[in-house]
């Protein structure tokens, strides 16, 4: 794909990246707030308070892992734009339909490979 075709996808990816980073920052802020509230609530029971804080930390880590996986997908798509391999399925080499790229510009696979991957995960 030439840069004229990939330009709108690149813009979309960069916008997605920005809003994801903003989302991550606000999630992180929200978790700190909840953890502090829990610490106050369990102020008289030190052991419980520590357990609660660990749960909050686990939650934060889970959210981070999911958001950063999405961020990785976006970064990988931007790299594919730079290298000229954007819009081609990373698994089978087929051109990914433009409609699919518009719906999910970070997608590295065609629908059939994505289906196979998701089906494989479930089985
Ligand atoms: Zn494919």
PDB file of C-alpha atoms and ligand atoms in Angstrom:
ATOM      1  CA  UNK A   1       0.000   0.000   0.000  1.00  0.00           C
ATOM      2  CA  UNK A   2       1.346   3.438  -0.835  1.00  0.00           C
ATOM      3  CA  UNK A   3       1.445   6.299   1.664  1.00  0.00           C
ATOM      4  CA  UNK A   4      -1.526   8.046   0.045  1.00  0.00           C
ATOM      5  CA  UNK A   5      -3.709   5.058   0.886  1.00  0.00           C
ATOM      6  CA  UNK A   6      -2.282   4.451   4.356  1.00  0.00           C
ATOM      7  CA  UNK A   7      -2.335   8.136   5.443  1.00  0.00           C
ATOM      8  CA  UNK A   8      -5.929   8.101   6.810  1.00  0.00           C
ATOM      9  CA  UNK A   9      -5.236   4.830   8.663  1.00  0.00           C
ATOM     10  CA  UNK A  10      -2.094   6.292  10.152  1.00  0.00           C
ATOM     11  CA  UNK A  11      -4.084   9.296  11.352  1.00  0.00           C
ATOM     12  CA  UNK A  12      -6.749   7.007  12.820  1.00  0.00           C
ATOM     13  CA  UNK A  13      -4.095   4.892  14.567  1.00  0.00           C
ATOM     14  CA  UNK A  14      -2.391   7.934  16.042  1.00  0.00           C
ATOM     15  CA  UNK A  15      -5.736   9.220  17.330  1.00  0.00           C
ATOM     16  CA  UNK A  16      -6.539   5.814  18.801  1.00  0.00           C
ATOM     17  CA  UNK A  17      -3.121   5.755  20.422  1.00  0.00           C
ATOM     18  CA  UNK A  18      -3.674   9.184  21.992  1.00  0.00           C
ATOM     19  CA  UNK A  19      -7.077   8.310  23.433  1.00  0.00           C
ATOM     20  CA  UNK A  20      -5.737   4.978  24.724  1.00  0.00           C
ATOM     21  CA  UNK A  21      -2.888   6.736  26.506  1.00  0.00           C
ATOM     22  CA  UNK A  22      -5.357   9.218  28.018  1.00  0.00           C
ATOM     23  CA  UNK A  23      -7.583   6.308  29.070  1.00  0.00           C
ATOM     24  CA  UNK A  24      -4.629   4.514  30.648  1.00  0.00           C
ATOM     25  CA  UNK A  25      -3.674   7.622  32.592  1.00  0.00           C
ATOM     26  CA  UNK A  26      -7.210   8.100  33.931  1.00  0.00           C
ATOM     27  CA  UNK A  27      -7.543   4.387  34.797  1.00  0.00           C
ATOM     28  CA  UNK A  28      -4.346   4.592  36.749  1.00  0.00           C
ATOM     29  CA  UNK A  29      -5.557   7.713  38.544  1.00  0.00           C
ATOM     30  CA  UNK A  30      -8.912   6.080  39.340  1.00  0.00           C
ATOM     31  CA  UNK A  31      -7.259   3.011  40.821  1.00  0.00           C
ATOM     32  CA  UNK A  32      -5.036   5.048  43.081  1.00  0.00           C
ATOM     33  CA  UNK A  33      -8.140   6.852  44.326  1.00  0.00           C
ATOM     34  CA  UNK A  34      -9.944   3.566  45.058  1.00  0.00           C
ATOM     35  CA  UNK A  35      -6.908   2.062  46.766  1.00  0.00           C
ATOM     36  CA  UNK A  36      -6.613   5.075  49.025  1.00  0.00           C
ATOM     37  CA  UNK A  37     -10.330   4.949  49.863  1.00  0.00           C
ATOM     38  CA  UNK A  38      -9.988   1.257  50.780  1.00  0.00           C
ATOM     39  CA  UNK A  39      -6.997   1.956  52.976  1.00  0.00           C
ATOM     40  CA  UNK A  40      -9.032   4.536  54.876  1.00  0.00           C
ATOM     41  CA  UNK A  41     -12.030   2.229  55.126  1.00  0.00           C
ATOM     42  CA  UNK A  42      -9.933  -0.596  56.600  1.00  0.00           C
ATOM     43  CA  UNK A  43      -7.849   1.791  58.652  1.00  0.00           C
ATOM     44  CA  UNK A  44      -8.314  -0.153  61.903  1.00  0.00           C
ATOM     45  CA  UNK A  45      -7.570  -3.596  60.428  1.00  0.00           C
ATOM     46  CA  UNK A  46      -4.050  -3.576  59.116  1.00  0.00           C
ATOM     47  CA  UNK A  47      -4.032  -7.085  57.564  1.00  0.00           C
ATOM     48  CA  UNK A  48      -7.290  -6.526  55.667  1.00  0.00           C
ATOM     49  CA  UNK A  49      -6.074  -3.207  54.444  1.00  0.00           C
ATOM     50  CA  UNK A  50      -2.955  -4.767  52.986  1.00  0.00           C
ATOM     51  CA  UNK A  51      -4.973  -7.505  51.234  1.00  0.00           C
ATOM     52  CA  UNK A  52      -7.332  -4.931  49.798  1.00  0.00           C
ATOM     53  CA  UNK A  53      -4.466  -2.864  48.476  1.00  0.00           C
ATOM     54  CA  UNK A  54      -2.968  -5.926  46.812  1.00  0.00           C
ATOM     55  CA  UNK A  55      -6.291  -6.620  45.099  1.00  0.00           C
ATOM     56  CA  UNK A  56      -6.363  -3.069  43.793  1.00  0.00           C
ATOM     57  CA  UNK A  57      -2.833  -3.465  42.526  1.00  0.00           C
ATOM     58  CA  UNK A  58      -3.780  -6.714  40.737  1.00  0.00           C
ATOM     59  CA  UNK A  59      -6.713  -4.961  39.098  1.00  0.00           C
ATOM     60  CA  UNK A  60      -4.483  -2.142  37.959  1.00  0.00           C
ATOM     61  CA  UNK A  61      -2.014  -4.617  36.508  1.00  0.00           C
ATOM     62  CA  UNK A  62      -4.770  -6.479  34.632  1.00  0.00           C
ATOM     63  CA  UNK A  63      -6.081  -3.258  33.108  1.00  0.00           C
ATOM     64  CA  UNK A  64      -2.574  -2.183  32.193  1.00  0.00           C
ATOM     65  CA  UNK A  65      -1.853  -5.497  30.493  1.00  0.00           C
ATOM     66  CA  UNK A  66      -4.993  -5.303  28.368  1.00  0.00           C
ATOM     67  CA  UNK A  67      -4.555  -1.660  27.428  1.00  0.00           C
ATOM     68  CA  UNK A  68      -0.882  -2.074  26.659  1.00  0.00           C
ATOM     69  CA  UNK A  69      -1.635  -5.083  24.425  1.00  0.00           C
ATOM     70  CA  UNK A  70      -3.905  -2.775  22.418  1.00  0.00           C
ATOM     71  CA  UNK A  71      -1.186  -0.149  22.405  1.00  0.00           C
ATOM     72  CA  UNK A  72       1.282  -2.751  21.108  1.00  0.00           C
ATOM     73  CA  UNK A  73      -1.121  -3.638  18.280  1.00  0.00           C
ATOM     74  CA  UNK A  74      -1.399   0.033  17.312  1.00  0.00           C
ATOM     75  CA  UNK A  75       2.374   0.537  17.431  1.00  0.00           C
ATOM     76  CA  UNK A  76       2.881  -2.597  15.324  1.00  0.00           C
ATOM     77  CA  UNK A  77       0.370  -1.317  12.759  1.00  0.00           C
ATOM     78  CA  UNK A  78       2.193   2.044  12.605  1.00  0.00           C
ATOM     79  CA  UNK A  79       5.451   0.166  12.025  1.00  0.00           C
ATOM     80  CA  UNK A  80       3.827  -1.816   9.202  1.00  0.00           C
ATOM     81  CA  UNK A  81       2.754   1.491   7.622  1.00  0.00           C
ATOM     82  CA  UNK A  82       6.368   2.716   7.795  1.00  0.00           C
ATOM     83  CA  UNK A  83       7.731  -0.519   6.332  1.00  0.00           C
ATOM     84  CA  UNK A  84       5.082  -0.653   3.597  1.00  0.00           C
ATOM     85  CA  UNK A  85       3.553  -3.952   4.697  1.00  0.00           C
ATOM     86  CA  UNK A  86       0.385  -2.411   6.127  1.00  0.00           C
ATOM     87  CA  UNK A  87      -2.948  -3.852   5.000  1.00  0.00           C
ATOM     88  CA  UNK A  88      -1.506  -7.301   4.316  1.00  0.00           C
ATOM     89  CA  UNK A  89      -2.419 -10.182   6.620  1.00  0.00           C
ATOM     90  CA  UNK A  90       0.610 -11.077   8.762  1.00  0.00           C
ATOM     91  CA  UNK A  91      -0.427 -14.748   8.724  1.00  0.00           C
ATOM     92  CA  UNK A  92      -1.407 -15.552   5.134  1.00  0.00           C
ATOM     93  CA  UNK A  93      -0.260 -12.479   3.151  1.00  0.00           C
ATOM     94  CA  UNK A  94      -3.723 -11.707   1.740  1.00  0.00           C
ATOM     95  CA  UNK A  95      -4.781  -8.070   1.365  1.00  0.00           C
ATOM     96  CA  UNK A  96      -7.014  -7.089   4.283  1.00  0.00           C
ATOM     97  CA  UNK A  97     -10.254  -5.495   2.983  1.00  0.00           C
ATOM     98  CA  UNK A  98     -10.311  -1.695   3.436  1.00  0.00           C
ATOM     99  CA  UNK A  99     -13.637  -1.915   5.305  1.00  0.00           C
ATOM    100  CA  UNK A 100     -11.996  -4.088   7.945  1.00  0.00           C
ATOM    101  CA  UNK A 101      -9.062  -1.693   8.244  1.00  0.00           C
ATOM    102  CA  UNK A 102     -11.461   1.230   8.656  1.00  0.00           C
ATOM    103  CA  UNK A 103     -13.274  -0.611  11.454  1.00  0.00           C
ATOM    104  CA  UNK A 104     -10.069  -1.751  13.162  1.00  0.00           C
ATOM    105  CA  UNK A 105      -6.969  -0.088  11.683  1.00  0.00           C
ATOM    106  CA  UNK A 106      -4.662  -1.870  14.146  1.00  0.00           C
ATOM    107  CA  UNK A 107      -5.691  -5.339  12.948  1.00  0.00           C
ATOM    108  CA  UNK A 108      -2.742  -7.414  11.691  1.00  0.00           C
ATOM    109  CA  UNK A 109      -4.837 -10.238  10.196  1.00  0.00           C
ATOM    110  CA  UNK A 110      -7.572 -10.896   7.665  1.00  0.00           C
ATOM    111  CA  UNK A 111     -10.949 -12.028   8.996  1.00  0.00           C
ATOM    112  CA  UNK A 112     -10.368 -15.693   8.247  1.00  0.00           C
ATOM    113  CA  UNK A 113      -6.990 -15.797  10.045  1.00  0.00           C
ATOM    114  CA  UNK A 114      -8.434 -13.839  12.971  1.00  0.00           C
ATOM    115  CA  UNK A 115     -11.323 -16.332  13.168  1.00  0.00           C
ATOM    116  CA  UNK A 116      -8.878 -19.223  13.140  1.00  0.00           C
ATOM    117  CA  UNK A 117      -6.835 -17.592  15.897  1.00  0.00           C
ATOM    118  CA  UNK A 118      -9.874 -16.918  18.091  1.00  0.00           C
ATOM    119  CA  UNK A 119     -11.287 -20.344  17.456  1.00  0.00           C
ATOM    120  CA  UNK A 120      -7.947 -21.890  18.361  1.00  0.00           C
ATOM    121  CA  UNK A 121      -7.856 -19.934  21.602  1.00  0.00           C
ATOM    122  CA  UNK A 122     -11.299 -21.129  22.591  1.00  0.00           C
ATOM    123  CA  UNK A 123     -10.663 -24.788  21.793  1.00  0.00           C
TER     124      UNK A 123
HETATM  125 ZN1  LIG B   1      -4.948 -14.098   6.663  1.00  0.00          ZN
END
